[in-house]
Amino acid sequence: MSHKTVCELRDLTYVYPGEAAGDSASPRPALRGVSLSIREGEWLALLGANGSGKSTLAKHLNALLVPSQGECIVYGLDAADEKNACAIRSSVAMVFQNPENQIVGTVVEEDTAFGPENQGAPSGEIVRRVEKALGDAGLLAKRKKPTYTLSGGEKQRLAVAGALAMDTPCLVLDEPTAMLDPQGRSELLDVLEKLHRSGKTIVYITHRLEEIVRCDRAVILHEGAVAWEGPVTALFLSDLPLKDWGIDAPPLFSLWRDMKSESRPVPPIPTVASMADALCL
Amino acid sequence: MKFFNHMTFGQYVPAESPVHGLDPRCKILVVLVILTGIFMAKHPAVFAAWGVLLAGLTLAARLPTKLVLGSAKPVLILALFTASIHIFFTKGEPLFSLGIINITSEGLVLALYMGLRLIFLVLFASFLTLTTRPMELADGLERLFSPFARFGFPAHELAMMMTIALRFIPTLLDETDRIMKAQLARGASFDRGGLWKRLKAFIPVLIPLFVIVFQRAEDLAVAMEARNYRGGAGRTRMNPLRWRGADTAALILVPLAVFILVYADRSLA
């Protein structure tokens, strides 16, 4: 894996306009002095409780928000400069929490084509990209189906396909599994793992600890500031005050820690399969 | 139980047919000509001929007849209302009287024609949306209106608004359904009491629905911006519109048929 920087956040502070214009003498910033580097090809997990600033940070990576203070450099471009917005969005695609609110087209392939059409790609190129994106998201067989006939998991994979069709090297997903059942969640994570292996940089926002086991690195946000940053394995090993940061440790994770403290053999990362193997040993 | 059915508002039905394959610009123009023709219809035989034309088009489009006819359901009440106004308020030779209201033979005929006209208008208009993908329809409208764009007419914006509106019909029907069920679970009643009471029962449905619509609109705008949407400038198409020989043929033959029908109507009248 190379270590070229994709996004560089330097002392980034963001205050929502409503908050800044309010009566309060000291408006509460959604992000406070966040400094962070996202490296090319990594799968970064952005963790935090509701209101910790995860989505606000994600929107900076796509130039949907511009910093109130500090800098946000995406692929060498300053996100604060409106002229760079289009180029940044052609480098960083974004998937939001509710798939229903990001589907524009009435037919699967039409919706997937929306991004490349906005980018002004030629017709043949759009067809090629749409086919590849739908193939990667496992939706090729449903390309001609009306979007309202898809299941929740399929709709979210369609949103991912729409972002993939933009052919960007980086993908930011803002709690994409929030509205999905366990089956849909697992399908989506499988798609992301495949994309990660193909070299795509992925920023994955969640508050579920069990979803980040496949990620390389984790950043925990608490009240708009970076509370912890490090490799996912280190997150599992460290004795962090996760409860104080509003993150619930899943039972599997607690079991893994208990077994480790009792010096019993444990897998490097607590997945259901690896823990089942460890317990059967 | 579902309060609403997805297929009631002329949603696109995918099929491999000569009608589906036509250029949306051709279909829009042809439907406009047909609608104008229907407005002029006055003779029963001509109304029957319009029915035959609709049946022929349904067959050519390989659409189920039930589905095509079902698209008139939402306007049945309006058609009945229009017809009854003509029954009660048209002057002429009275057939019988109800107090101060005279029912005339002219009124009955006019009521029948107005009702039929309205139903045919909806049937042919929804035929367009049943056989054309909303994105194609929007592209077609945008291209047809593009000459006016130089005078400041928002052709692209209107087309995009229409696409999004059509895209969100099933979502909002689902949403309304969900809200109504939630209100029912809390003791609301939508089918009891007089008209005023029933209308009032819908207020607790409409308020959350409006809130949801505005939230969705906001989220959708952000998602569209994230996907590099900047209006119509510089936007390309996956399937650019292509005018073929079949489009020219349809644009000549259907208006010709409409002209013959209108001419026959005038001669018979």
Coordinates of C-alpha atoms in Angstrom, one line a residue:
Chain A
M1 CA 0.0 0.0 0.0
S2 CA 1.4 3.4 -0.9
H3 CA 1.2 6.3 1.6
K4 CA 0.2 9.1 -0.7
T5 CA -2.2 11.4 1.1
V6 CA -5.7 11.7 -0.3
C7 CA -7.2 14.2 2.2
E8 CA -5.5 16.4 4.7
L9 CA -7.4 18.2 7.4
R10 CA -5.5 20.8 9.3
D11 CA -7.0 22.2 12.5
L12 CA -10.4 22.1 10.9
T13 CA -13.3 23.8 12.8
Y14 CA -16.8 24.1 11.5
V15 CA -19.8 26.0 13.0
Y16 CA -23.2 25.5 11.3
P17 CA -24.6 28.8 10.1
G18 CA -27.7 28.5 12.4
E19 CA -25.4 28.1 15.4
A20 CA -23.1 31.0 14.4
A21 CA -26.1 33.3 13.8
G22 CA -27.8 32.3 17.1
D23 CA -28.0 34.4 20.3
S24 CA -25.3 32.3 22.0
A25 CA -22.1 34.3 22.7
S26 CA -20.0 31.2 22.0
P27 CA -21.5 29.2 19.2
R28 CA -21.0 25.4 19.6
P29 CA -18.8 24.1 16.7
A30 CA -19.7 20.8 15.1
L31 CA -16.0 20.2 14.5
R32 CA -13.2 21.5 16.7
G33 CA -9.6 21.6 15.5
V34 CA -9.7 18.3 13.7
S35 CA -6.3 17.3 12.1
L36 CA -6.3 14.1 10.1
S37 CA -4.6 12.5 7.1
I38 CA -6.3 10.0 4.9
R39 CA -3.9 7.8 3.0
E40 CA -4.4 6.4 -0.5
G41 CA -5.8 2.9 -0.6
E42 CA -6.7 2.7 3.1
W43 CA -10.0 1.7 4.6
L44 CA -10.6 4.3 7.3
A45 CA -13.3 3.9 9.9
L46 CA -14.7 7.1 11.4
L47 CA -16.4 6.2 14.7
G48 CA -18.5 8.3 17.0
A49 CA -21.8 8.8 18.8
N50 CA -24.7 10.7 17.2
G51 CA -23.7 14.4 17.1
S52 CA -20.0 13.7 17.3
G53 CA -19.3 15.5 14.0
K54 CA -18.8 12.4 11.7
S55 CA -21.2 13.5 9.0
T56 CA -20.0 17.1 9.1
L57 CA -16.5 15.9 8.6
A58 CA -17.6 13.6 5.7
K59 CA -19.3 16.5 4.0
H60 CA -16.0 18.5 4.1
L61 CA -14.3 15.6 2.2
N62 CA -16.8 16.1 -0.7
A63 CA -16.7 19.9 -0.6
L64 CA -20.4 20.0 0.5
L65 CA -19.2 22.1 3.5
V66 CA -16.3 24.5 3.7
P67 CA -14.3 24.9 6.9
S68 CA -15.1 27.9 9.2
Q69 CA -11.5 27.7 10.3
G70 CA -8.5 25.6 9.3
E71 CA -7.9 23.8 6.0
C72 CA -9.3 20.8 4.1
I73 CA -7.1 19.7 1.3
V74 CA -8.5 17.0 -1.0
Y75 CA -6.2 15.6 -3.6
G76 CA -4.1 18.7 -3.4
L77 CA -7.2 21.0 -3.8
D78 CA -8.4 23.4 -1.2
A79 CA -12.1 22.5 -0.5
A80 CA -12.7 26.1 0.7
D81 CA -12.3 27.4 -2.9
E82 CA -15.7 27.0 -4.6
K83 CA -13.9 26.6 -8.0
N84 CA -12.5 23.3 -6.8
A85 CA -15.8 21.7 -5.7
C86 CA -16.5 20.1 -9.1
A87 CA -12.9 18.5 -9.3
I88 CA -13.1 17.4 -5.7
R89 CA -16.5 15.7 -6.3
S90 CA -15.0 13.9 -9.3
S91 CA -12.3 12.5 -6.9
V92 CA -14.3 11.7 -3.8
A93 CA -17.8 10.2 -4.2
M94 CA -20.2 10.1 -1.3
V95 CA -22.9 7.7 -0.1
F96 CA -25.4 8.9 2.5
Q97 CA -27.3 7.2 5.3
N98 CA -30.8 6.9 3.7
P99 CA -30.7 5.3 0.3
E100 CA -34.2 6.5 -0.5
N101 CA -33.2 10.1 -0.4
Q102 CA -30.3 9.8 -2.8
I103 CA -31.9 7.9 -5.7
V104 CA -32.7 10.3 -8.5
G105 CA -33.6 7.9 -11.3
T106 CA -36.7 5.7 -11.7
V107 CA -34.8 2.8 -13.2
V108 CA -31.6 1.3 -11.7
E109 CA -29.3 2.0 -14.6
E110 CA -30.6 5.5 -15.1
D111 CA -29.9 6.3 -11.5
T112 CA -26.4 4.9 -11.7
A113 CA -25.7 7.0 -14.8
F114 CA -26.7 10.3 -13.0
G115 CA -23.2 11.0 -11.7
P116 CA -21.2 10.3 -14.9
E117 CA -23.9 12.3 -16.8
N118 CA -23.3 15.3 -14.5
Q119 CA -19.5 14.8 -15.1
G120 CA -20.1 15.2 -18.8
A121 CA -18.8 11.8 -19.7
P122 CA -19.4 10.6 -23.3
S123 CA -22.3 8.1 -23.8
G124 CA -20.2 5.0 -24.4
E125 CA -18.1 5.7 -21.4
I126 CA -21.2 6.1 -19.2
V127 CA -22.5 2.8 -20.4
R128 CA -19.2 1.1 -19.6
R129 CA -19.0 2.7 -16.1
V130 CA -22.6 1.9 -15.3
E131 CA -22.1 -1.7 -16.2
K132 CA -18.9 -2.0 -14.1
A133 CA -20.4 -0.2 -11.1
L134 CA -23.6 -2.3 -11.2
G135 CA -21.4 -5.4 -11.5
D136 CA -19.3 -4.4 -8.6
A137 CA -22.3 -3.7 -6.5
G138 CA -24.0 -7.0 -7.5
L139 CA -26.9 -5.3 -9.2
L140 CA -26.3 -6.0 -12.9
A141 CA -29.2 -8.4 -13.1
K142 CA -31.5 -5.6 -11.9
R143 CA -30.3 -2.9 -14.2
K144 CA -33.7 -2.4 -15.9
K145 CA -35.8 -2.7 -12.8
P146 CA -37.7 0.3 -11.4
T147 CA -35.8 1.6 -8.3
Y148 CA -38.9 1.4 -6.0
T149 CA -39.0 -2.4 -6.5
L150 CA -35.5 -2.8 -4.8
S151 CA -35.1 -4.0 -1.2
G152 CA -33.5 -1.7 1.4
G153 CA -30.1 -3.5 1.0
E154 CA -30.3 -3.3 -2.8
K155 CA -31.2 0.4 -2.6
Q156 CA -28.1 1.1 -0.6
R157 CA -26.0 -0.9 -3.0
L158 CA -27.5 1.1 -5.8
A159 CA -26.4 4.3 -4.0
V160 CA -22.9 2.7 -3.8
A161 CA -23.1 1.9 -7.5
G162 CA -24.1 5.5 -8.3
A163 CA -21.0 6.7 -6.4
L164 CA -18.8 4.0 -8.1
A165 CA -19.9 5.0 -11.5
M166 CA -18.4 8.4 -10.9
D167 CA -15.1 6.5 -11.2
T168 CA -13.5 8.3 -8.2
P169 CA -10.4 6.9 -6.4
C170 CA -12.0 7.6 -3.0
L171 CA -15.4 6.7 -1.6
V172 CA -16.9 8.2 1.6
L173 CA -19.9 6.3 3.1
D174 CA -21.9 8.1 5.9
E175 CA -23.5 5.4 8.0
P176 CA -24.6 3.4 5.0
T177 CA -25.8 0.5 7.0
A178 CA -28.0 2.5 9.4
M179 CA -31.3 1.6 7.6
L180 CA -30.3 -2.0 6.7
D181 CA -31.1 -5.4 8.2
P182 CA -28.2 -7.7 9.1
Q183 CA -28.4 -9.4 5.6
G184 CA -28.2 -6.0 3.8
R185 CA -25.4 -4.9 6.1
S186 CA -23.3 -7.9 5.4
E187 CA -23.9 -7.6 1.6
L188 CA -22.8 -4.0 1.6
L189 CA -19.7 -4.7 3.7
D190 CA -18.8 -7.6 1.2
V191 CA -19.0 -5.1 -1.7
L192 CA -16.8 -2.6 0.2
E193 CA -14.2 -5.2 1.0
K194 CA -14.0 -6.1 -2.7
L195 CA -13.6 -2.4 -3.6
H196 CA -10.9 -2.0 -0.9
R197 CA -9.0 -4.9 -2.3
S198 CA -9.1 -3.3 -5.8
G199 CA -7.3 -0.3 -4.3
K200 CA -10.1 2.2 -3.6
T201 CA -9.7 4.5 -0.6
I202 CA -12.7 4.1 1.6
V203 CA -13.8 6.3 4.5
Y204 CA -16.4 4.4 6.4
I205 CA -18.5 6.3 9.0
T206 CA -20.4 4.3 11.6
H207 CA -21.1 4.0 15.3
R208 CA -21.2 0.2 15.2
L209 CA -17.9 -1.2 16.4
E210 CA -18.6 -4.7 14.9
E211 CA -18.6 -3.1 11.4
I212 CA -15.0 -1.9 11.5
V213 CA -13.2 -5.2 11.9
R214 CA -12.3 -5.2 8.2
C215 CA -11.0 -1.6 8.3
D216 CA -7.3 -0.7 8.4
R217 CA -7.4 2.3 10.7
A218 CA -10.0 3.9 13.0
V219 CA -10.6 7.5 14.1
I220 CA -12.9 8.2 17.0
L221 CA -14.7 11.5 17.1
H222 CA -16.1 12.8 20.3
E223 CA -17.9 16.2 20.6
G224 CA -16.4 17.4 17.3
A225 CA -12.7 16.5 18.2
V226 CA -10.5 13.5 17.5
A227 CA -10.5 11.4 20.6
W228 CA -8.4 8.5 19.4
E229 CA -6.7 7.5 16.2
G230 CA -4.8 4.3 15.3
P231 CA -4.9 0.9 13.7
V232 CA -8.1 -1.1 14.2
T233 CA -6.2 -3.9 15.9
A234 CA -4.8 -1.3 18.4
L235 CA -8.4 -0.1 19.0
F236 CA -9.4 -3.6 20.1
L237 CA -6.3 -4.0 22.3
S238 CA -6.4 -0.6 24.0
D239 CA -8.4 0.0 27.1
L240 CA -10.3 3.0 25.7
P241 CA -13.2 4.7 27.5
L242 CA -15.6 3.8 24.6
K243 CA -18.7 4.2 26.7
D244 CA -17.8 7.7 27.5
W245 CA -17.5 8.4 23.8
G246 CA -21.0 7.0 23.2
I247 CA -19.7 3.8 21.5
D248 CA -21.1 0.5 22.5
A249 CA -18.8 -2.5 22.5
P250 CA -20.6 -5.5 21.0
P251 CA -20.8 -8.7 23.2
L252 CA -18.3 -10.4 20.8
F253 CA -15.8 -7.7 21.4
S254 CA -16.2 -7.9 25.2
L255 CA -15.8 -11.7 25.0
W256 CA -12.6 -11.2 23.0
R257 CA -11.2 -8.9 25.6
D258 CA -12.1 -11.2 28.5
M259 CA -10.5 -14.1 26.7
K260 CA -7.4 -12.1 26.0
S261 CA -7.1 -10.9 29.7
E262 CA -7.4 -14.6 30.7
S263 CA -4.4 -15.3 28.3
R264 CA -6.6 -17.6 26.2
P265 CA -5.8 -17.9 22.4
V266 CA -7.8 -15.2 20.5
P267 CA -7.8 -14.2 16.9
P268 CA -6.2 -10.9 15.9
I269 CA -9.6 -9.4 15.1
P270 CA -12.9 -10.5 16.7
T271 CA -15.2 -11.6 13.8
V272 CA -18.0 -14.1 14.3
A273 CA -16.1 -16.8 12.3
S274 CA -12.7 -16.2 13.9
M275 CA -14.2 -16.2 17.5
A276 CA -16.2 -19.4 16.8
D277 CA -13.0 -21.0 15.7
A278 CA -11.1 -19.7 18.8
L279 CA -13.9 -21.0 21.1
C280 CA -14.0 -24.4 19.5
L281 CA -10.2 -24.9 19.9
Chain B
M1 CA -53.5 -3.8 3.8
K2 CA -52.2 -1.0 1.5
F3 CA -54.1 2.2 1.2
F4 CA -52.4 3.0 -2.1
N5 CA -51.3 1.0 -5.1
H6 CA -48.1 1.8 -6.9
M7 CA -49.5 1.3 -10.3
T8 CA -52.3 3.8 -10.2
F9 CA -50.6 6.9 -11.6
G10 CA -49.3 5.6 -15.0
Q11 CA -45.9 4.5 -13.8
Y12 CA -43.6 3.3 -16.5
V13 CA -44.0 -0.4 -17.4
P14 CA -40.9 -1.8 -19.1
A15 CA -41.6 -3.8 -22.3
E16 CA -39.9 -4.5 -25.7
S17 CA -42.4 -2.9 -28.1
P18 CA -42.4 -0.5 -31.1
V19 CA -44.2 2.1 -28.9
H20 CA -41.6 1.9 -26.1
G21 CA -38.9 2.2 -28.7
L22 CA -40.2 5.5 -30.2
D23 CA -38.4 8.8 -29.4
P24 CA -40.0 10.6 -26.4
R25 CA -40.2 13.8 -28.5
C26 CA -42.3 12.0 -31.1
K27 CA -44.5 10.4 -28.4
I28 CA -45.1 13.8 -26.6
L29 CA -46.0 15.5 -29.9
V30 CA -48.3 12.7 -31.0
V31 CA -50.1 12.6 -27.6
L32 CA -50.6 16.4 -27.8
V33 CA -52.2 16.0 -31.2
I34 CA -54.4 13.1 -29.9
L35 CA -55.5 15.2 -26.9
T36 CA -56.4 18.1 -29.1
G37 CA -58.4 15.7 -31.3
I38 CA -60.3 14.3 -28.2
F39 CA -61.3 17.8 -27.2
M40 CA -63.0 18.2 -30.6
A41 CA -64.9 14.9 -30.5
K42 CA -68.7 15.2 -30.5
H43 CA -70.1 12.1 -32.2
P44 CA -70.6 8.7 -30.5
A45 CA -69.1 6.8 -33.5
V46 CA -66.0 9.0 -33.2
F47 CA -65.7 8.3 -29.5
A48 CA -65.8 4.6 -30.4
A49 CA -63.1 5.2 -32.9
W50 CA -60.9 6.8 -30.2
G51 CA -61.5 3.6 -28.1
V52 CA -60.3 1.5 -31.1
L53 CA -57.2 3.7 -31.5
L54 CA -56.4 3.3 -27.8
A55 CA -56.9 -0.5 -28.0
G56 CA -54.6 -0.6 -31.1
L57 CA -51.9 1.4 -29.3
T58 CA -52.3 -0.8 -26.1
L59 CA -51.8 -3.9 -28.3
A60 CA -48.8 -2.4 -30.1
A61 CA -47.2 -1.4 -26.8
R62 CA -47.8 -4.9 -25.4
L63 CA -49.4 -3.5 -22.2
P64 CA -52.1 -5.3 -20.2
T65 CA -55.5 -3.7 -21.1
K66 CA -56.5 -3.7 -17.4
L67 CA -53.4 -1.7 -16.5
V68 CA -54.1 0.9 -19.2
L69 CA -57.8 1.3 -18.2
G70 CA -56.8 1.3 -14.5
S71 CA -54.9 4.6 -15.0
A72 CA -58.3 6.4 -15.5
K73 CA -59.4 5.4 -11.9
P74 CA -58.1 8.5 -10.2
V75 CA -60.2 10.8 -12.4
L76 CA -63.4 8.8 -12.3
I77 CA -64.8 11.0 -9.5
L78 CA -63.8 14.2 -11.4
A79 CA -65.4 12.8 -14.6
L80 CA -68.6 12.0 -12.7
F81 CA -68.6 15.5 -11.1
T82 CA -68.1 17.2 -14.5
A83 CA -70.8 15.1 -16.0
S84 CA -73.3 15.8 -13.2
I85 CA -72.7 19.6 -13.6
H86 CA -73.6 19.3 -17.2
I87 CA -76.7 17.2 -16.5
F88 CA -78.1 19.7 -14.0
F89 CA -77.0 23.0 -15.6
T90 CA -77.3 22.6 -19.4
K91 CA -80.2 24.6 -20.9
G92 CA -82.4 23.0 -23.5
E93 CA -85.5 20.8 -24.0
P94 CA -86.5 19.5 -20.5
L95 CA -86.9 15.7 -20.3
F96 CA -88.1 16.0 -16.7
S97 CA -87.9 18.4 -13.8
L98 CA -86.7 18.2 -10.2
G99 CA -88.0 21.3 -8.5
I100 CA -86.2 24.2 -10.1
I101 CA -83.7 21.9 -11.9
N102 CA -84.5 20.8 -15.4
I103 CA -82.8 17.7 -16.8
T104 CA -82.4 18.2 -20.6
S105 CA -81.5 15.7 -23.3
E106 CA -78.8 18.2 -24.4
G107 CA -77.5 18.1 -20.8
L108 CA -77.4 14.3 -20.7
V109 CA -75.6 14.1 -24.1
L110 CA -73.1 16.8 -23.1
A111 CA -72.5 15.1 -19.7
L112 CA -71.7 11.8 -21.4
Y113 CA -69.3 13.5 -23.9
M114 CA -67.6 15.6 -21.2
G115 CA -67.1 12.5 -19.0
L116 CA -65.8 10.4 -21.9
R117 CA -63.5 13.2 -23.1
L118 CA -61.9 13.5 -19.7
I119 CA -61.4 9.8 -19.3
F120 CA -59.9 9.5 -22.8
L121 CA -57.6 12.5 -22.1
V122 CA -56.3 10.7 -19.0
L123 CA -56.0 7.3 -20.7
F124 CA -54.0 8.7 -23.6
A125 CA -51.8 10.9 -21.4
S126 CA -51.0 8.1 -19.0
F127 CA -50.3 5.9 -22.1
L128 CA -47.3 8.2 -22.6
T129 CA -46.0 7.7 -19.1
L130 CA -46.7 4.0 -19.2
T131 CA -44.5 3.5 -22.3
T132 CA -41.8 6.2 -21.7
R133 CA -39.2 6.1 -18.9
P134 CA -39.5 9.3 -16.8
M135 CA -35.8 10.2 -17.6
E136 CA -36.6 9.9 -21.4
L137 CA -39.8 11.9 -21.0
A138 CA -37.8 14.6 -19.2
D139 CA -35.1 14.6 -21.9
G140 CA -37.8 14.8 -24.6
L141 CA -39.5 17.7 -22.9
E142 CA -36.2 19.5 -22.3
R143 CA -35.3 19.1 -26.0
L144 CA -38.7 20.3 -27.1
F145 CA -38.5 23.3 -24.9
S146 CA -34.8 24.0 -25.5
P147 CA -35.6 26.7 -28.2
F148 CA -37.3 28.7 -25.5
A149 CA -34.3 28.4 -23.1
R150 CA -32.6 31.4 -24.8
F151 CA -35.5 33.5 -23.7
G152 CA -34.9 32.4 -20.1
F153 CA -37.3 29.5 -20.0
P154 CA -36.1 27.0 -17.5
A155 CA -36.3 23.9 -19.7
H156 CA -33.8 21.7 -17.9
E157 CA -35.0 22.6 -14.5
L158 CA -38.6 21.8 -15.3
A159 CA -37.6 18.5 -16.9
M160 CA -35.5 17.6 -13.8
M161 CA -38.3 18.6 -11.5
M162 CA -40.7 16.4 -13.4
T163 CA -38.3 13.4 -13.2
I164 CA -37.9 13.8 -9.5
A165 CA -41.6 14.2 -8.9
L166 CA -42.3 11.0 -10.8
R167 CA -39.5 9.2 -9.1
F168 CA -40.9 10.1 -5.6
I169 CA -44.5 9.2 -6.3
P170 CA -44.1 5.6 -5.0
T171 CA -41.9 6.7 -2.1
L172 CA -44.5 9.3 -1.0
L173 CA -47.4 6.9 -1.4
D174 CA -45.5 4.5 0.8
E175 CA -44.8 7.2 3.3
T176 CA -48.5 8.3 3.4
D177 CA -49.5 4.7 3.8
R178 CA -47.1 4.4 6.8
I179 CA -48.4 7.6 8.4
M180 CA -52.0 6.6 7.9
K181 CA -51.4 3.2 9.5
A182 CA -49.5 4.8 12.4
Q183 CA -52.5 7.2 12.9
L184 CA -55.0 4.2 12.7
A185 CA -52.9 2.4 15.3
R186 CA -53.5 5.4 17.6
G187 CA -57.3 5.4 17.1
A188 CA -57.7 7.7 14.1
S189 CA -60.5 6.9 11.6
F190 CA -60.5 7.8 8.0
D191 CA -63.7 6.2 6.9
R192 CA -66.2 7.2 9.5
G193 CA -68.3 10.4 9.9
G194 CA -69.4 13.0 7.4
L195 CA -67.3 14.5 4.6
W196 CA -66.0 17.3 6.9
K197 CA -65.0 14.9 9.6
R198 CA -63.2 12.7 7.1
L199 CA -61.4 15.6 5.6
K200 CA -60.3 16.8 9.1
A201 CA -59.0 13.3 9.8
F202 CA -56.5 13.8 7.0
I203 CA -54.8 16.8 8.7
P204 CA -52.7 14.7 11.0
V205 CA -51.6 12.7 7.9
L206 CA -50.8 15.8 5.8
I207 CA -48.7 17.6 8.5
P208 CA -46.1 14.8 9.0
L209 CA -46.1 14.1 5.2
F210 CA -45.2 17.8 4.5
V211 CA -42.4 17.6 7.1
I212 CA -41.1 14.4 5.5
V213 CA -41.3 15.9 2.0
F214 CA -39.2 18.9 3.0
Q215 CA -36.6 16.8 4.8
R216 CA -36.4 14.5 1.8
A217 CA -36.0 17.4 -0.6
E218 CA -33.2 18.8 1.5
D219 CA -31.4 15.4 1.6
L220 CA -31.9 14.8 -2.1
A221 CA -30.5 18.2 -3.0
V222 CA -27.3 17.5 -1.0
A223 CA -27.0 14.0 -2.5
M224 CA -27.4 15.5 -6.0
E225 CA -24.8 18.1 -5.3
A226 CA -22.5 15.4 -4.1
R227 CA -23.0 13.6 -7.4
N228 CA -21.7 16.7 -9.2
Y229 CA -25.1 18.0 -10.3
R230 CA -24.8 21.6 -11.4
G231 CA -27.9 22.1 -13.5
G232 CA -28.1 21.3 -17.2
A233 CA -24.9 22.9 -18.3
G234 CA -22.3 20.3 -19.4
R235 CA -24.6 17.4 -18.7
T236 CA -24.4 14.4 -21.1
R237 CA -26.7 11.4 -21.5
M238 CA -26.2 7.7 -21.2
N239 CA -28.8 7.2 -23.9
P240 CA -28.9 10.3 -26.1
L241 CA -32.2 10.8 -27.9
R242 CA -32.1 9.5 -31.5
W243 CA -34.8 10.3 -34.1
R244 CA -35.5 7.3 -36.3
G245 CA -37.6 6.6 -39.4
A246 CA -40.3 5.0 -37.2
D247 CA -40.6 8.3 -35.3
T248 CA -41.2 10.3 -38.5
A249 CA -43.7 7.6 -39.6
A250 CA -45.6 7.8 -36.3
L251 CA -45.5 11.6 -36.4
I252 CA -47.2 11.5 -39.8
L253 CA -49.6 8.6 -39.4
V254 CA -51.1 9.2 -36.0
P255 CA -51.8 12.9 -36.6
L256 CA -53.3 11.8 -40.0
A257 CA -55.6 9.4 -38.2
V258 CA -56.5 12.1 -35.7
F259 CA -57.3 14.5 -38.6
I260 CA -59.5 11.9 -40.3
L261 CA -61.4 11.4 -37.0
V262 CA -61.9 15.1 -36.5
Y263 CA -63.0 15.5 -40.1
A264 CA -65.4 12.5 -39.8
D265 CA -66.7 14.0 -36.5
R266 CA -67.4 17.4 -38.2
S267 CA -69.1 15.6 -41.2
L268 CA -71.3 13.4 -38.9
A269 CA -72.2 16.3 -36.7

